Coordinates of C-alpha atoms in Angstrom, one line a residue:
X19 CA -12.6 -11.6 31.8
X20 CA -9.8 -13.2 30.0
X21 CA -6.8 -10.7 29.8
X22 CA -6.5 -10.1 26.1
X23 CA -2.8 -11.1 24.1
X24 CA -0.2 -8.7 23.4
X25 CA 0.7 -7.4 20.3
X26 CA 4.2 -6.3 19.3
X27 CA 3.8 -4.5 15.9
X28 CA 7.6 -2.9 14.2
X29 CA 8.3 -1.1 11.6
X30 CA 11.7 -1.5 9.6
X31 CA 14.3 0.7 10.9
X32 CA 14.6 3.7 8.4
X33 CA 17.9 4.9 6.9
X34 CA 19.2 8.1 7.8
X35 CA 21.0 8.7 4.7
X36 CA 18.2 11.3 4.0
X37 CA 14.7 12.6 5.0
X38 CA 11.5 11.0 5.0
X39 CA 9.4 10.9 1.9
X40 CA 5.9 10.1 0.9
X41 CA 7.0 6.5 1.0
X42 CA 8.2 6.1 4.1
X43 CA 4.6 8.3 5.4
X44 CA 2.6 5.5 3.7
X45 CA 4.7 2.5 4.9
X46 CA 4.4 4.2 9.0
X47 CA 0.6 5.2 8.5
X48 CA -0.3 1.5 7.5
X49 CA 1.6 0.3 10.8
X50 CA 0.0 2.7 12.9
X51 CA -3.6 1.9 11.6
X52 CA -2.6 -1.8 13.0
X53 CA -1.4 -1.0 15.9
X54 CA -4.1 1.2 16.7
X55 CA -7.2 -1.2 15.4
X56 CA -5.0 -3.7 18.0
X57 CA -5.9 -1.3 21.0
X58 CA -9.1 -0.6 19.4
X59 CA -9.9 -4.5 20.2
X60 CA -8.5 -3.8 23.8
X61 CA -5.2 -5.7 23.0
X62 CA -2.1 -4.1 25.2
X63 CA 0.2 -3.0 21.8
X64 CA 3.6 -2.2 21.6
X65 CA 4.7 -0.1 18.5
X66 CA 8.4 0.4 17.8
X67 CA 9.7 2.1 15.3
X68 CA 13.4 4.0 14.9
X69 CA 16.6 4.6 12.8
X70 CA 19.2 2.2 11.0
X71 CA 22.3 4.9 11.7
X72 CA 25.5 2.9 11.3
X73 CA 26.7 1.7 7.6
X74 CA 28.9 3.1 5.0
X75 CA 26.0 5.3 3.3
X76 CA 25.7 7.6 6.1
X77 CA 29.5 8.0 7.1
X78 CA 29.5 9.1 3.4
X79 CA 26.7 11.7 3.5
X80 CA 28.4 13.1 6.6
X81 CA 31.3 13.5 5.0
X82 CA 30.1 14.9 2.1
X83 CA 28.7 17.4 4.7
X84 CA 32.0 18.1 6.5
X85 CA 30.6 17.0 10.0
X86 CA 31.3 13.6 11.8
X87 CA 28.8 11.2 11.3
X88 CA 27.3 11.6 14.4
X89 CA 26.1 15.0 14.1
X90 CA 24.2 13.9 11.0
X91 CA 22.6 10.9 12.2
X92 CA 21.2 13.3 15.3
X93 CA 19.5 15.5 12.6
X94 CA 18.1 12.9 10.7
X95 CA 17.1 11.3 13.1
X96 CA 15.2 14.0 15.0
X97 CA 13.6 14.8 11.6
X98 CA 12.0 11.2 11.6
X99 CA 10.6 11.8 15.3
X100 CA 8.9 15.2 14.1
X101 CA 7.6 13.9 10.9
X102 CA 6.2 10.8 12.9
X103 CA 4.7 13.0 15.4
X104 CA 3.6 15.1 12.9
X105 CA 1.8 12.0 11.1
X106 CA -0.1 11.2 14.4
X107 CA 2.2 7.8 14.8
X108 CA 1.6 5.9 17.6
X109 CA 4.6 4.6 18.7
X110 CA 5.7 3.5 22.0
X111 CA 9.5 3.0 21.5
X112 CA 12.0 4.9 19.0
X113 CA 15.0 3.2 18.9
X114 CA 18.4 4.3 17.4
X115 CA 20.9 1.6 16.7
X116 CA 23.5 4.1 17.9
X117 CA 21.9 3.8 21.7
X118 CA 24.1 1.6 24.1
X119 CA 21.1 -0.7 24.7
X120 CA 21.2 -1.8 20.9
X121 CA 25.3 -2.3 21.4
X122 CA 25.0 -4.9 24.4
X123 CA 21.8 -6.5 22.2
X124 CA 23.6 -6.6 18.7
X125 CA 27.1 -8.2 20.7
X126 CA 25.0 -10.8 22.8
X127 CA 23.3 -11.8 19.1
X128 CA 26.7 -12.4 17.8
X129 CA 28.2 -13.8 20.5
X130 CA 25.4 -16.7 20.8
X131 CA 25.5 -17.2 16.7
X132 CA 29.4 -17.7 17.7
X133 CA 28.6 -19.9 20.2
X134 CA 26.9 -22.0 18.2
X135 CA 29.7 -22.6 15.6
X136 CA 27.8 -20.4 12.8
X137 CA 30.2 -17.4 12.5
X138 CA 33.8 -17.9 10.9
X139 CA 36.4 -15.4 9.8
X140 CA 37.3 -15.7 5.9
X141 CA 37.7 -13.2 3.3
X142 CA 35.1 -11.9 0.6
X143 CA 35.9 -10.6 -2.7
X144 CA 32.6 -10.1 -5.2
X145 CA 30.7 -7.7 -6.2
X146 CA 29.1 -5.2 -3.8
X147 CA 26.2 -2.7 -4.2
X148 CA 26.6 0.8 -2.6
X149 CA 22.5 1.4 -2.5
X150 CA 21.9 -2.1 -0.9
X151 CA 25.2 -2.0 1.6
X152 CA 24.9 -5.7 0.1
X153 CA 27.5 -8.3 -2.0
X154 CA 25.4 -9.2 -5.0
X155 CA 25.9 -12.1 -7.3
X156 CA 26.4 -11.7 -11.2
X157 CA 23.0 -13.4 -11.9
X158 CA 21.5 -10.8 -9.3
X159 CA 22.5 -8.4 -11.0
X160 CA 21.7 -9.8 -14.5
X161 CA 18.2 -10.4 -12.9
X162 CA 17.9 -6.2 -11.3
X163 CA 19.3 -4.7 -15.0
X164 CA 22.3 -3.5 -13.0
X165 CA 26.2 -3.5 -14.3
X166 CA 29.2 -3.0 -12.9
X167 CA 30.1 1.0 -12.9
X168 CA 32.4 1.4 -10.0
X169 CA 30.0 3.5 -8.4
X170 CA 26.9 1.8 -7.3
X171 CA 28.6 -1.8 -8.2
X172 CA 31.7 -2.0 -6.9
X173 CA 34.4 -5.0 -6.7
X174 CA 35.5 -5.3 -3.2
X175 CA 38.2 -7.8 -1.4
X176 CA 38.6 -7.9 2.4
X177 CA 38.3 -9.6 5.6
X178 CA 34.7 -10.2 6.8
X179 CA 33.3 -12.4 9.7
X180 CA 30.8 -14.8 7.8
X181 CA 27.2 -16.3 8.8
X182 CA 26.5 -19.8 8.0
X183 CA 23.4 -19.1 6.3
X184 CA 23.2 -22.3 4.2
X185 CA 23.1 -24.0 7.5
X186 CA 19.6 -22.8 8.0
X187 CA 18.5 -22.3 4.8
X188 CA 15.8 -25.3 4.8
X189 CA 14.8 -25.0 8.2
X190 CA 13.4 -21.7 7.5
X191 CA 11.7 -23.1 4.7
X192 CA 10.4 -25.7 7.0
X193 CA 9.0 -22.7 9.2
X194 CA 7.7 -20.9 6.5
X195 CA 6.1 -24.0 5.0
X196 CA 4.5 -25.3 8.5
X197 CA 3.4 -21.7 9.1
X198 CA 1.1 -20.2 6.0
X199 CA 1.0 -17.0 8.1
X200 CA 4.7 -16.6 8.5
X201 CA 4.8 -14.7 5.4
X202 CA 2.1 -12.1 3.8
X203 CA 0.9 -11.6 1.3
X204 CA 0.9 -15.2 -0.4
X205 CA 2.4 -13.8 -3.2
X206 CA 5.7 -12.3 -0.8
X207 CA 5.7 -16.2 0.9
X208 CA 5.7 -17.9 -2.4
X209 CA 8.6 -15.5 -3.5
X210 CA 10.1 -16.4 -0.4
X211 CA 9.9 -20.3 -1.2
X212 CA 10.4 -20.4 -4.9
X213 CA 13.1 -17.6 -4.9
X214 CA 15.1 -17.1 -2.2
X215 CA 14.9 -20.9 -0.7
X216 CA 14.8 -22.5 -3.5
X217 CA 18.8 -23.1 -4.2
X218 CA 21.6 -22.9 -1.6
X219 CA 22.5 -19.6 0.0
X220 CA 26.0 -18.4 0.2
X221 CA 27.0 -17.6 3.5
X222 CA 26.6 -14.4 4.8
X223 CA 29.1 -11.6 4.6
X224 CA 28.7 -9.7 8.5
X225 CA 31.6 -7.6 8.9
X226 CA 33.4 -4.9 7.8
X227 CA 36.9 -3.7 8.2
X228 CA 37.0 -1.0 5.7
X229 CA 34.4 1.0 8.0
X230 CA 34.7 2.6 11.1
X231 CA 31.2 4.0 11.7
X232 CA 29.2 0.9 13.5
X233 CA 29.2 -1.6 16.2
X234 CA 32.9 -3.3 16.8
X235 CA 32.4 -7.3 16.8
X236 CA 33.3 -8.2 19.9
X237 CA 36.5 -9.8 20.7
X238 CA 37.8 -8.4 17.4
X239 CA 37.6 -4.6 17.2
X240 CA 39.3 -4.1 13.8
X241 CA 35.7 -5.2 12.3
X242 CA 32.9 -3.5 12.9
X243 CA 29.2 -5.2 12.5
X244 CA 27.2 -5.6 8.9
X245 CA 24.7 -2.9 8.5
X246 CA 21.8 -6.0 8.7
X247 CA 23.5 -7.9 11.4
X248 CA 23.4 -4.7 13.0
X249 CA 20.2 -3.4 12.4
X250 CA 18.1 -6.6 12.4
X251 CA 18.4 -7.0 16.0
X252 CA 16.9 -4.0 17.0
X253 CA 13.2 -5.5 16.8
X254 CA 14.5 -8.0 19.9
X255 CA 16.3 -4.6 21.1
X256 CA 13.5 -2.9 21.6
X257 CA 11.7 -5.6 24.4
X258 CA 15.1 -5.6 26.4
X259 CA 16.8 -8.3 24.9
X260 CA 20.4 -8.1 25.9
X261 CA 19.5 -6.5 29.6
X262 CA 19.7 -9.2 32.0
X263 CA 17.5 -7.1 34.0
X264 CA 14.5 -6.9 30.9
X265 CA 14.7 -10.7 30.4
X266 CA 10.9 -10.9 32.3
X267 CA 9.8 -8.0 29.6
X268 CA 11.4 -9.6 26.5
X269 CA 9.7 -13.2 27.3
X270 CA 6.5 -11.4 27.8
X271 CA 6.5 -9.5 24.4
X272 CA 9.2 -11.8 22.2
X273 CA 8.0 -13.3 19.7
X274 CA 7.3 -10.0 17.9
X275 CA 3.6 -10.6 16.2
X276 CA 4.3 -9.0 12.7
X277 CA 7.4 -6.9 11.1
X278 CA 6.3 -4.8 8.4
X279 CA 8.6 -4.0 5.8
X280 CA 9.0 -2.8 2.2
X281 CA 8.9 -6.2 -0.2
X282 CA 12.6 -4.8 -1.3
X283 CA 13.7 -5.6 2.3
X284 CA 11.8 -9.1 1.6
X285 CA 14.6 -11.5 1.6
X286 CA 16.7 -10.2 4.9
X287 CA 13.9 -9.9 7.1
X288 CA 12.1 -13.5 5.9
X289 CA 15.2 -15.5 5.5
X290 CA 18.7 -13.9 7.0
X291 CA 16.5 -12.5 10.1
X292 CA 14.8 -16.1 11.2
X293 CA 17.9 -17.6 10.5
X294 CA 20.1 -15.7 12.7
X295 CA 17.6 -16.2 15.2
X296 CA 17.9 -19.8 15.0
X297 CA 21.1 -19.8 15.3
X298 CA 21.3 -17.5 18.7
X299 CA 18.3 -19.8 20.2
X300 CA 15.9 -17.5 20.0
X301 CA 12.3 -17.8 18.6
X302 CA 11.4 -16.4 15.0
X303 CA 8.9 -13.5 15.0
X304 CA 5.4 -14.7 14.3
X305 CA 4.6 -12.8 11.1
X306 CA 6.7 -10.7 8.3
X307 CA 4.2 -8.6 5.8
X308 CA 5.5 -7.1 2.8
X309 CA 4.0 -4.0 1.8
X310 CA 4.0 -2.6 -1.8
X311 CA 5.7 0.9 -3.3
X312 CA 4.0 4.0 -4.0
X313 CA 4.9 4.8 -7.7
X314 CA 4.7 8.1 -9.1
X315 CA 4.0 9.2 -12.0
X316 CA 6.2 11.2 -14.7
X317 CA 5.2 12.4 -18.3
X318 CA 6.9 12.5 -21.2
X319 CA 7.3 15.2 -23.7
X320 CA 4.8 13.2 -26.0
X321 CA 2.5 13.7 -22.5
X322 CA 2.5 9.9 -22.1
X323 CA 2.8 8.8 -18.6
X324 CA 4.7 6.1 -16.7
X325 CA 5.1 5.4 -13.0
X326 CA 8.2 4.8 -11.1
X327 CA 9.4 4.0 -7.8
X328 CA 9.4 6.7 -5.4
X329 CA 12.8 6.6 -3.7
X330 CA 15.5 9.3 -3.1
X331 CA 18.2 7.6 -4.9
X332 CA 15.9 8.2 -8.4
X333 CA 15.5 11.9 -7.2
X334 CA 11.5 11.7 -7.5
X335 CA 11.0 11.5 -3.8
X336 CA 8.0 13.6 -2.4
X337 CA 8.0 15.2 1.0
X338 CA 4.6 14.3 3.1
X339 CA 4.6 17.8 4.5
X340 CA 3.7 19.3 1.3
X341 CA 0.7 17.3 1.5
X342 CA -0.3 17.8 5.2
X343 CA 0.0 21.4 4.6
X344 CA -2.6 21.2 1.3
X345 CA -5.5 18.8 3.0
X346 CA -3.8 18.2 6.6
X347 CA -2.8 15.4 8.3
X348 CA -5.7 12.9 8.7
X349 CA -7.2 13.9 5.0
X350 CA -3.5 12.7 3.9
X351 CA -3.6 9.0 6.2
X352 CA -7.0 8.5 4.9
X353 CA -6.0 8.9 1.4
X354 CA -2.8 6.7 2.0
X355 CA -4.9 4.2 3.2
X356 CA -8.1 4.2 1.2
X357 CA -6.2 4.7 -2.3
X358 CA -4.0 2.0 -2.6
X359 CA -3.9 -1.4 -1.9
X360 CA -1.1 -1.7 1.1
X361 CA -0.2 -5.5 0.6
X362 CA 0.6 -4.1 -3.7
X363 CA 2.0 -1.1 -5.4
X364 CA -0.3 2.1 -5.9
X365 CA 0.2 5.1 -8.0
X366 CA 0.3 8.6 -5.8
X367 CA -1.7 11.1 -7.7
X368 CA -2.4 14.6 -6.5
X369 CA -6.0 14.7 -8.7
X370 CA -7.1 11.9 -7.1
X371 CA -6.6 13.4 -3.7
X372 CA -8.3 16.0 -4.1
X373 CA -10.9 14.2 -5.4
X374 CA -11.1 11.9 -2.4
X375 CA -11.0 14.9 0.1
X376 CA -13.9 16.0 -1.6
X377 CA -16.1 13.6 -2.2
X378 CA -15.6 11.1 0.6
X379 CA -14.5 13.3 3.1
X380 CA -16.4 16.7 3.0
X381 CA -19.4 15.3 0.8
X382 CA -19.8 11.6 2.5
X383 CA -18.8 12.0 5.4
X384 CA -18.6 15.2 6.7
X385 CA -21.7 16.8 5.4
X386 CA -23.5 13.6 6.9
X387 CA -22.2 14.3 10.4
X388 CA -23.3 17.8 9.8
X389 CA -26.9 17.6 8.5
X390 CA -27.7 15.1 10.9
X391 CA -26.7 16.8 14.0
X392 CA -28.0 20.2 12.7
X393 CA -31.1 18.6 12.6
X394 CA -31.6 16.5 15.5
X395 CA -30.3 19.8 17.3
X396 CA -33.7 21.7 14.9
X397 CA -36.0 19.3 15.2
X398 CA -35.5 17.7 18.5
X399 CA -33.7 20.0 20.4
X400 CA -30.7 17.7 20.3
X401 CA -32.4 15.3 22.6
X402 CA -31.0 11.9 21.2
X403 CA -31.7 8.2 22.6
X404 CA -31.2 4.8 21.9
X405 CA -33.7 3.5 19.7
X406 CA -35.1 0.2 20.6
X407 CA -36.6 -2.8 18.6
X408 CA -40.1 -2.6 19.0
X409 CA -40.0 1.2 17.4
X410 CA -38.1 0.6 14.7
X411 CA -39.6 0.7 11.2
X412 CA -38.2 -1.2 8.1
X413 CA -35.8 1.5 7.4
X414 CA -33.8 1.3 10.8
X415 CA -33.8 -1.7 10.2
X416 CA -31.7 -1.6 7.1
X417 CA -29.6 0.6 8.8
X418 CA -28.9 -1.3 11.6
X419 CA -28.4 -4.6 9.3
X420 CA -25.5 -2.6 7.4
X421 CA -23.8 -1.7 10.3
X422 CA -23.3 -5.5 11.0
X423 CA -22.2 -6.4 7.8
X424 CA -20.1 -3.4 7.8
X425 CA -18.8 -4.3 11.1
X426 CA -18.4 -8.1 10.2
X427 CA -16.6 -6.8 7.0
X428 CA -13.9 -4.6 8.9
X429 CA -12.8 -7.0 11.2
X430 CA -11.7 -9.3 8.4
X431 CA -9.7 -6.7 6.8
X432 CA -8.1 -5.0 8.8
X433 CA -6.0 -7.9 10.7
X434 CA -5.2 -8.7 6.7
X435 CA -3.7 -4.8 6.1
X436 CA -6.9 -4.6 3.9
X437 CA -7.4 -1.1 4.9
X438 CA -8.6 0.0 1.0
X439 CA -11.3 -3.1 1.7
X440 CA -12.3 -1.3 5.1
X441 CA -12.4 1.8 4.1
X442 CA -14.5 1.3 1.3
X443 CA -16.8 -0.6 3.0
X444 CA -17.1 1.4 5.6
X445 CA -18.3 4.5 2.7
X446 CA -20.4 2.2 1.9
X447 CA -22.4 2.8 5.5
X448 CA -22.3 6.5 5.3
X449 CA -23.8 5.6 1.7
X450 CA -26.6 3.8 3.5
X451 CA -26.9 6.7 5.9
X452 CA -26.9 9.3 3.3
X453 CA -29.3 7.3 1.0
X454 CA -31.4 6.6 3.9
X455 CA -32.1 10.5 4.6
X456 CA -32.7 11.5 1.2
X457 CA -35.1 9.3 0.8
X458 CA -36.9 10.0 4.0
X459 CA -36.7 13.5 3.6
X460 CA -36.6 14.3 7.5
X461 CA -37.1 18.5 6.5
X462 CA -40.6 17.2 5.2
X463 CA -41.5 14.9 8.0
X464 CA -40.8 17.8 10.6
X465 CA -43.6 19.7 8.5
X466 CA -45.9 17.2 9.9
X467 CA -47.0 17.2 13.4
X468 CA -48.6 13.4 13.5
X469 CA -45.2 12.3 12.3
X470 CA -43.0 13.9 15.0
X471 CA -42.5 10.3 16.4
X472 CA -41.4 8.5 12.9
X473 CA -38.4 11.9 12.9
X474 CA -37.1 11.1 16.2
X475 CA -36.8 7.1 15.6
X476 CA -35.4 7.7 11.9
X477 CA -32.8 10.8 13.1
X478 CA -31.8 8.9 16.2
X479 CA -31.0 5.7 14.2
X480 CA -29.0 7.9 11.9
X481 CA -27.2 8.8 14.9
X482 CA -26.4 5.7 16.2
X483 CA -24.7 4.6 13.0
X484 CA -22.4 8.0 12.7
X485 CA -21.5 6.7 16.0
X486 CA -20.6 3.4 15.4
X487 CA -18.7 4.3 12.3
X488 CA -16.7 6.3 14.7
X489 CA -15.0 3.6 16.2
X490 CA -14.0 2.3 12.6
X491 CA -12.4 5.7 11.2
X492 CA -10.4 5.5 14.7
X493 CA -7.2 3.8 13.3
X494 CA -7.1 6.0 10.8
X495 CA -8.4 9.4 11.6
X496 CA -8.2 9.4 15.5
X497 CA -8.9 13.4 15.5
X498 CA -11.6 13.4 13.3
X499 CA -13.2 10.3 15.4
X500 CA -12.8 12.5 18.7
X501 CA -14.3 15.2 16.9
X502 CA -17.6 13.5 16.0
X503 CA -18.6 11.7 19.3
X504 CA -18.0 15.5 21.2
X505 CA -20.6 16.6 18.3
X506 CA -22.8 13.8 19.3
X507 CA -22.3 14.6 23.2
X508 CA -20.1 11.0 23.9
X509 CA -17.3 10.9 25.5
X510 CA -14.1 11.5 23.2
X511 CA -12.2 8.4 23.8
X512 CA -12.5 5.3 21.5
X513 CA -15.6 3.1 23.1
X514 CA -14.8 -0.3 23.8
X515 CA -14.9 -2.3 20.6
X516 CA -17.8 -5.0 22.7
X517 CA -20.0 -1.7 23.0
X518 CA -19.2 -0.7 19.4
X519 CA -19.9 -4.0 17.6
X520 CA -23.4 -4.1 19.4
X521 CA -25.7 -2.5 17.7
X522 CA -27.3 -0.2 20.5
X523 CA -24.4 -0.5 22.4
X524 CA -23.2 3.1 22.9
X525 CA -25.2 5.1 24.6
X526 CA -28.8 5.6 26.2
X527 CA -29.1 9.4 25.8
X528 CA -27.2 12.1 24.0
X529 CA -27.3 15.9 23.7
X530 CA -26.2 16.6 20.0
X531 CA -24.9 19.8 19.0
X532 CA -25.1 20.7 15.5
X533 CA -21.2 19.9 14.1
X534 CA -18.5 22.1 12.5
X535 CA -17.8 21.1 9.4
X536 CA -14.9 18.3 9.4
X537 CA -13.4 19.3 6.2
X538 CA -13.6 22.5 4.7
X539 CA -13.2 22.8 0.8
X540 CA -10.0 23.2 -0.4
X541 CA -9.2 26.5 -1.3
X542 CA -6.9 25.4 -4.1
X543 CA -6.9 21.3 -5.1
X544 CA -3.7 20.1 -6.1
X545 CA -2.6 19.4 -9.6
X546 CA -0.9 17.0 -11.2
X547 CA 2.8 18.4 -12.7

């Protein structure tokens, strides 16, 4: 059997100016979903994920703490790690760009763009934004609705180390343009190419002598590294680039298959990234997908509404944990996932989770797994086998034909980030299951001794498609997966996807047990403020 590819899946490196929020809980849940429908396929995966530490926002939080910045970025950063955990994410590296191995990576990236003539020492003066850590142009920030106010936009003159970005400005286009895949959505590549491309790029500010906190430039230790020059190189980082003694592991898993990022973070990691990877002679990563915001919504006086941004900096942030603690952790990925579109923006409402824990999860699902194996457990002692082709009757049938269309349906999604468009498609099965009992009525066949054979085929074939469906919810609810195959009497570990896709493919015999429930009510649903 052919070995299948690697996939090397990051997500951006979060700021530890601050907590996570719900944001950052929907951006990590939609990587993890990919990375774990990867090893569903039986693709070896490697997820990395981690913390931006260095820049001037963070030496300023610290201070406005009273501890060195150090200190904070540990506490940050171990909050991160426990909300992760927390969230179920599957990640095989955490990197911090205060560990040595990012130090060697970040100088051997900036000694090769040296190297090859594209960094120069000048001096900047502009306009710089504080939120950004980025020099901004007066038609930026025209464009943003932003002004000068000394605080946030600033007017700043020093010596800075300089990236020839213009240099490579249309041979990223050209990479973009000769790979329609480079960039996703469409709508994020053709921002990309009509935007950011479209006119010449001023060369790129990657120093700073005003700041202490970061990585020194090496051979010049009175600057210390940009926050992105910094940061950027922790996705080659993180396969060993820079360790002479990784250099088999990083050709193995570089180029990185897909960095997912917020669509603010759009132009650095689809332009500045590829670029400075051109210039160190080293190969661009294979895919960047821009995800949308979570907006939240805020009323009025009047009681009109209007969503917003979440984001700390416009103080209406929301903390996951809050949520986890009201429906738990898989009820809060599911809704993340199955609510909003993750390639656009959605708006978080508390109503509407409820209302999906409800109806899809206790009603749809969860009361299906547990009928069904309460009666097969009733009716035929829980004595489950595969039903074959001969015995099935026109309504197995139908089952059976859903489940490859469902099937069939998933697999384009999901490699898209479509997860609302595989979720809903795969309710749609449990609405075929659920429609299929009520309208055999299985308590009235079991009445009905000459029809003991029809109840066995049509509850086994119900079986075999809560099964199957299994395997789907795995990226998303792992737990609650695990929890209905050890109902069913299968082995808790994810199936291999061959098995899954086939029809028939999972099992000869079973002993079901009647299942607990998978969701119990909420004892108080959430409102909406």
């Amino acid at each position: 059997m052919t070995a299948k590819p690697r996939y090397y899946i990051t997500t951006p490196l979060y700021y530890v100016n601050d907590v996570p929020h719900l944001g950052h809980a929907f951006e990590v849940v939609g990587i993890d979903v990919q990375a774990r429908f990867r090893r569903l396929l039986g693709h070896p995966v490697h997820l990395l994920t981690g913390t931006d530490e260095h820049g001037q926002k963070n030496a300023a939080v610290a201070a406005a703490r009273g501890i060195h910045p150090r200190q904070h970025v540990d506490e940050i950063a171990a909050e991160f790690r426990r909300v992760w955990d927390l969230l179920l994410i599957s990640y095989d590296d955490f990197i911090r760009t205060t560990e040595p191995r990012h130090h060697r990576a970040s100088h051997q990236l900036w000694r090769a763009a040296q190297a090859a003539g594209d960094i120069y020492l000048g001096s900047y003066e502009g306009w710089y934004d504080v939120k950004e850590e980025a020099f901004i142009t007066e038609t930026e920030m025209k464009a943003q609705g932003l002004e000068p106010d000394g605080k946030r936009i600033r007017r700043v003159s020093e010596e800075s180390y300089f990236f020839r970005l213009e240099k490579y400005r249309l041979r990223v286009r050209e990479h973009i343009e000769a790979n329609p895949g480079f960039v996703l959505p469409e709508m994020r590549r053709n921002e990309v190419l009509n935007s950011f491309l479209a006119n010449p790029l001023p060369d790129l500010s990657i120093s700073r002598t005003s700041l202490e906190w970061g990585i020194p430039v090496p051979g010049d230790e009175r600057h210390v590294m940009y926050v992105w020059f910094d940061a950027l190189t922790n996705y080659a980082t993180g396969v060993g680039y820079g360790d002479p003694e990784q250099a088999e592991r990083f050709a193995e898993w570089w180029p990185a298959d897909c960095h997912v990022i917020g669509k603010d973070i759009l132009k650095f990691h689809a332009v500045i990234w590829p670029a400075m990877l051109m210039s160190a002679g080293v190969e661009p990563p294979r895919q960047v997908f821009g995800h949308g915001f979570i907006n939240v919504l805020r009323r009025d006086a009047e009681g009109g509404a209007a969503s917003e941004k979440m984001s700390k900096s416009a103080g209406n942030s929301v903390n996951p944990l809050d949520y986890v603690k009201q429906v738990g952790v898989e009820p809060l990925r599911y809704f993340l996932m199955r609510e909003m579109n993750y390639g656009g923006d959605g708006v978080f409402n508390e109503e509407a989770l409820a209302e999906r824990h409800t109806a899809d999860l206790a009603n749809s699902l969860g009361n299906l797994v547990s009928r069904t194996t309460g009666m097969a457990e009733r009716y035929l002692g829980g004595a489950v086998r595969r039903t074959t082709d001969a015995e099935r009757g026109a309504i197995e049938r139908e089952i059976a034909a859903a489940w490859d269309a469902t099937a069939e349906e998933y697999l384009r999604a999901m490699p898209a980030f479509e997860y609302h468009t595989a979720l809903a498609r795969l309710w749609e099965f449990y609405a075929v299951l659920n429609g299929a009992i009520n309208r055999v009525e299985p308590w009235a066949l079991a009445k009905k001794p000459e029809e003991a054979e029809r109840l066995r085929v049509f509850l086994c074939a119900v079986l075999e498609g809560i099964a199957h469906s299994s395997v789907l919810l795995d990226p998303f609810m792992p737990g609650t997966a695990r929890r209905i195959r050890a109902a069913l009497g299968m082995p808790e570990d994810t199936p291999a996807w061959d098995d899954a896709r086939r029809w028939g493919g999972l099992f000869e015999t079973l002993q079901v047990k009647k299942a607990e429930p998978l969701f119990p009510r909420l004892e108080q649903e959430p409102k909406t403020p």
